[in-house]
Structure formats: structure tokens, C-alpha cells
Amino acid sequence: MIRFSLRCDNGHEFESWFKDGAAYDRMAAAGLVECPVCGDTRVAKALMTPAIAKVRGAKGRPEAPPPAAAATPTARAAAGPLPAQVLALLQRMRAEIERSCDYVGADFAEEARRIHYGEAEARGIYGEASEEEAEALREEGIEVARLPWVPRSDG
Ligand SMILES: [Zn+2]
């Protein structure tokens, strides 16, 4: 069923229910739709009621586009210089490593191996190692972490 707001030639507005739009057209053409006020059969559709218009509009409307990817600003920031909060985190990590670990410099890979095989005191160490050295350590089952070594926060 569909409800049309109708208007006769004399300006009377009224509403009437029809099976569908085609049913209204047939009845109106046949002079079967008459104004309840003056009996005029020269009626025309006025605006449809908002409720009907809303339902029909929603049905035909395409899906709303998905919201823009929230990751975009993050990706943009990652491509540029380190965000301040990341830099601060890395500086805190560096300070913590320097406080609790021994610096072994270029001997890192060798010392890590000695610790792993019980030839040196078990402790946290840090130092420099090439990617090849780090990979060799990993293959021996020695856990190493590569960190971006940022300037100290205190300069
Ligand atoms: Zn009328």
C-alpha cells in the first residue's frame, strides 16, 4: 500500500491509499479518485508524505561509502621524521639499556655467543653488530634485538 497526498482542481488537499503507484494512475485516469470535499475527479498527486518518501529513498540510495582509512595519517607520519612520542620512547629504551646492560661495542656478536654458551657471565649486553652477525646469532638461537639508536634525550 502506498499513500498519496492528492490535490483536486479546486485546491483541496487530501490523502488516499492505493495498492501502488500504478493503481493510483489507473484509478485517476478512470475518474475513480475523487475529492472528498467537492467530488472533483480531476486530482493530481501532491507531494508524497515524508514517511513514504523516506522509505523509498532509503531503498534506492546506494550504500554510503566506507569512512576514509584511519591509518592514512599514521602512515604519513611514519614516512617522515620520527614522531616525538616514538623518539621519546626510543630515548627511554636507550637510557634503560645503557643503565642495565654492558656495552661491548663491536664485540657484541662474539660476547653474545660467549654468554649463550656459558663462557661469559649471563647479562644483558649491547653493542654494534652487522645485519649478517645478527642473523648468524639468531640462527644459533641467540635472541638479539636491533633498535634504532637515537640521540640521547639529554644531548
Ligand atoms: Zn475538491
mmCIF file of C-alpha atoms and ligand atoms in Angstrom:
data_model
loop_
_atom_site.group_PDB
_atom_site.id
_atom_site.type_symbol
_atom_site.label_atom_id
_atom_site.label_comp_id
_atom_site.label_asym_id
_atom_site.label_seq_id
_atom_site.Cartn_x
_atom_site.Cartn_y
_atom_site.Cartn_z
ATOM 1 C CA MET A 1 0.000 0.000 0.000
ATOM 2 C CA ILE A 2 1.121 3.488 -0.720
ATOM 3 C CA ARG A 3 -0.327 6.727 0.482
ATOM 4 C CA PHE A 4 -0.521 9.692 -1.837
ATOM 5 C CA SER A 5 -1.266 13.243 -0.938
ATOM 6 C CA LEU A 6 -3.666 14.436 -3.603
ATOM 7 C CA ARG A 7 -4.959 17.792 -4.690
ATOM 8 C CA CYS A 8 -8.076 18.450 -6.673
ATOM 9 C CA ASP A 9 -8.544 21.199 -9.254
ATOM 10 C CA ASN A 10 -10.314 23.255 -6.623
ATOM 11 C CA GLY A 11 -7.279 23.216 -4.360
ATOM 12 C CA HIS A 12 -8.480 20.696 -1.788
ATOM 13 C CA GLU A 13 -5.747 18.509 -0.454
ATOM 14 C CA PHE A 14 -6.459 15.038 0.804
ATOM 15 C CA GLU A 15 -4.758 11.697 1.253
ATOM 16 C CA SER A 16 -5.712 8.353 -0.133
ATOM 17 C CA TRP A 17 -4.252 4.855 -0.040
ATOM 18 C CA PHE A 18 -3.566 2.834 -3.165
ATOM 19 C CA LYS A 19 -2.159 -0.598 -3.827
ATOM 20 C CA ASP A 20 0.737 1.020 -5.639
ATOM 21 C CA GLY A 21 1.551 3.906 -7.912
ATOM 22 C CA ALA A 22 0.176 2.141 -10.993
ATOM 23 C CA ALA A 23 -3.123 1.500 -9.220
ATOM 24 C CA TYR A 24 -3.440 5.208 -8.485
ATOM 25 C CA ASP A 25 -2.695 6.067 -12.134
ATOM 26 C CA ARG A 26 -5.371 3.649 -13.385
ATOM 27 C CA MET A 27 -7.983 4.869 -10.914
ATOM 28 C CA ALA A 28 -7.242 8.515 -11.526
ATOM 29 C CA ALA A 29 -7.385 8.025 -15.301
ATOM 30 C CA ALA A 30 -10.707 6.255 -14.919
ATOM 31 C CA GLY A 31 -12.087 9.090 -12.819
ATOM 32 C CA LEU A 32 -12.351 6.878 -9.744
ATOM 33 C CA VAL A 33 -10.331 9.126 -7.478
ATOM 34 C CA GLU A 34 -12.490 11.933 -6.293
ATOM 35 C CA CYS A 35 -12.024 14.774 -3.886
ATOM 36 C CA PRO A 36 -13.782 14.020 -0.590
ATOM 37 C CA VAL A 37 -14.643 17.706 -0.253
ATOM 38 C CA CYS A 38 -16.112 18.622 -3.636
ATOM 39 C CA GLY A 39 -16.264 15.344 -5.522
ATOM 40 C CA ASP A 40 -13.929 16.606 -8.253
ATOM 41 C CA THR A 41 -12.226 13.738 -10.047
ATOM 42 C CA ARG A 42 -9.585 15.981 -11.626
ATOM 43 C CA VAL A 43 -6.974 15.201 -8.997
ATOM 44 C CA ALA A 44 -3.213 15.165 -9.109
ATOM 45 C CA LYS A 45 -0.572 13.889 -6.814
ATOM 46 C CA ALA A 46 0.801 16.407 -4.394
ATOM 47 C CA LEU A 47 3.992 15.706 -2.511
ATOM 48 C CA MET A 48 4.155 12.248 -1.037
ATOM 49 C CA THR A 49 4.107 12.032 2.700
ATOM 50 C CA PRO A 50 7.526 12.212 4.276
ATOM 51 C CA ALA A 51 7.291 8.680 5.714
ATOM 52 C CA ILE A 52 6.783 7.110 2.309
ATOM 53 C CA ALA A 53 9.375 9.305 0.683
ATOM 54 C CA LYS A 54 11.903 8.310 3.330
ATOM 55 C CA VAL A 55 11.344 4.588 2.879
ATOM 56 C CA ARG A 56 11.501 4.742 -0.886
ATOM 57 C CA GLY A 57 14.553 7.000 -0.786
ATOM 58 C CA ALA A 58 16.415 4.684 1.576
ATOM 59 C CA LYS A 59 15.663 1.695 -0.608
ATOM 60 C CA GLY A 60 17.067 3.281 -3.752
ATOM 61 C CA ARG A 61 20.012 5.010 -2.165
ATOM 62 C CA PRO A 62 23.399 3.336 -2.719
ATOM 63 C CA GLU A 63 25.406 2.234 0.279
ATOM 64 C CA ALA A 64 27.254 5.050 1.981
ATOM 65 C CA PRO A 65 30.946 4.928 1.094
ATOM 66 C CA PRO A 66 33.142 3.497 3.867
ATOM 67 C CA PRO A 67 34.870 6.093 6.042
ATOM 68 C CA ALA A 68 38.336 7.077 4.926
ATOM 69 C CA ALA A 69 41.005 4.717 6.203
ATOM 70 C CA ALA A 70 42.060 5.771 9.676
ATOM 71 C CA ALA A 71 45.571 4.515 9.001
ATOM 72 C CA THR A 72 46.330 7.221 6.480
ATOM 73 C CA PRO A 73 47.600 9.897 8.898
ATOM 74 C CA THR A 74 49.739 7.302 10.720
ATOM 75 C CA ALA A 75 51.298 6.056 7.513
ATOM 76 C CA ARG A 76 52.060 9.593 6.501
ATOM 77 C CA ALA A 77 53.734 10.283 9.836
ATOM 78 C CA ALA A 78 55.800 7.088 9.672
ATOM 79 C CA ALA A 79 57.167 8.063 6.287
ATOM 80 C CA GLY A 80 58.523 11.319 7.665
ATOM 81 C CA PRO A 81 60.756 12.016 10.686
ATOM 82 C CA LEU A 82 60.095 10.042 13.859
ATOM 83 C CA PRO A 83 57.084 11.366 15.722
ATOM 84 C CA ALA A 84 58.016 12.980 19.031
ATOM 85 C CA GLN A 85 56.410 10.232 21.123
ATOM 86 C CA VAL A 86 58.297 7.487 19.240
ATOM 87 C CA LEU A 87 61.566 9.362 19.630
ATOM 88 C CA ALA A 88 60.887 9.780 23.352
ATOM 89 C CA LEU A 89 60.153 6.045 23.675
ATOM 90 C CA LEU A 90 63.398 5.104 21.906
ATOM 91 C CA GLN A 91 65.327 7.525 24.102
ATOM 92 C CA ARG A 92 63.828 5.902 27.211
ATOM 93 C CA MET A 93 64.730 2.454 25.848
ATOM 94 C CA ARG A 94 68.289 3.591 25.174
ATOM 95 C CA ALA A 95 68.604 5.021 28.677
ATOM 96 C CA GLU A 96 67.263 1.771 30.174
ATOM 97 C CA ILE A 97 69.645 -0.371 28.096
ATOM 98 C CA GLU A 98 72.618 1.815 28.989
ATOM 99 C CA ARG A 99 71.667 1.609 32.672
ATOM 100 C CA SER A 100 71.178 -2.139 32.864
ATOM 101 C CA CYS A 101 73.407 -3.624 30.165
ATOM 102 C CA ASP A 102 77.118 -3.788 29.470
ATOM 103 C CA TYR A 103 78.424 -2.023 26.415
ATOM 104 C CA VAL A 104 80.634 -4.395 24.427
ATOM 105 C CA GLY A 105 80.946 -2.334 21.287
ATOM 106 C CA ALA A 106 81.988 -4.193 18.150
ATOM 107 C CA ASP A 107 82.455 -7.402 20.188
ATOM 108 C CA PHE A 108 78.701 -7.723 20.537
ATOM 109 C CA ALA A 109 78.282 -10.851 18.408
ATOM 110 C CA GLU A 110 81.258 -12.580 19.992
ATOM 111 C CA GLU A 111 80.223 -11.683 23.544
ATOM 112 C CA ALA A 112 76.616 -12.685 22.899
ATOM 113 C CA ARG A 113 77.873 -16.083 21.766
ATOM 114 C CA ARG A 114 80.079 -16.463 24.865
ATOM 115 C CA ILE A 115 77.121 -15.657 27.119
ATOM 116 C CA HIS A 116 74.891 -18.026 25.180
ATOM 117 C CA TYR A 117 77.341 -20.896 25.567
ATOM 118 C CA GLY A 118 78.072 -20.148 29.211
ATOM 119 C CA GLU A 119 81.592 -18.838 28.625
ATOM 120 C CA ALA A 120 80.819 -15.427 29.982
ATOM 121 C CA GLU A 121 78.649 -14.047 32.744
ATOM 122 C CA ALA A 122 74.986 -14.033 31.795
ATOM 123 C CA ARG A 123 73.963 -10.438 31.498
ATOM 124 C CA GLY A 124 72.410 -8.011 29.148
ATOM 125 C CA ILE A 125 74.800 -6.533 26.666
ATOM 126 C CA TYR A 126 74.577 -4.065 23.881
ATOM 127 C CA GLY A 127 76.875 -3.018 21.131
ATOM 128 C CA GLU A 128 77.226 -2.912 17.420
ATOM 129 C CA ALA A 129 76.649 -5.805 15.077
ATOM 130 C CA SER A 130 76.127 -6.065 11.376
ATOM 131 C CA GLU A 131 72.910 -7.474 9.992
ATOM 132 C CA GLU A 132 74.869 -10.609 8.982
ATOM 133 C CA GLU A 133 76.188 -11.041 12.529
ATOM 134 C CA ALA A 134 72.720 -10.545 13.966
ATOM 135 C CA GLU A 135 71.274 -13.084 11.565
ATOM 136 C CA ALA A 136 74.005 -15.620 12.455
ATOM 137 C CA LEU A 137 73.206 -15.142 16.144
ATOM 138 C CA ARG A 138 69.516 -15.725 15.518
ATOM 139 C CA GLU A 139 70.333 -18.933 13.639
ATOM 140 C CA GLU A 140 72.254 -20.100 16.719
ATOM 141 C CA GLY A 141 69.187 -19.403 18.808
ATOM 142 C CA ILE A 142 70.545 -16.248 20.406
ATOM 143 C CA GLU A 143 67.951 -13.599 20.861
ATOM 144 C CA VAL A 144 69.046 -10.210 19.630
ATOM 145 C CA ALA A 145 67.124 -7.054 19.041
ATOM 146 C CA ARG A 146 68.013 -4.324 16.632
ATOM 147 C CA LEU A 147 66.960 -0.907 17.815
ATOM 148 C CA PRO A 148 67.123 2.462 16.149
ATOM 149 C CA TRP A 149 69.820 4.116 18.221
ATOM 150 C CA VAL A 150 68.513 7.606 18.715
ATOM 151 C CA PRO A 151 70.444 10.526 20.199
ATOM 152 C CA ARG A 152 70.169 10.747 23.962
ATOM 153 C CA SER A 153 67.375 12.969 25.238
ATOM 154 C CA ASP A 154 69.958 14.867 27.315
ATOM 155 C CA GLY A 155 72.047 15.517 24.228
HETATM 156 ZN ZN ZN B 1 -12.004 19.323 -4.072
#
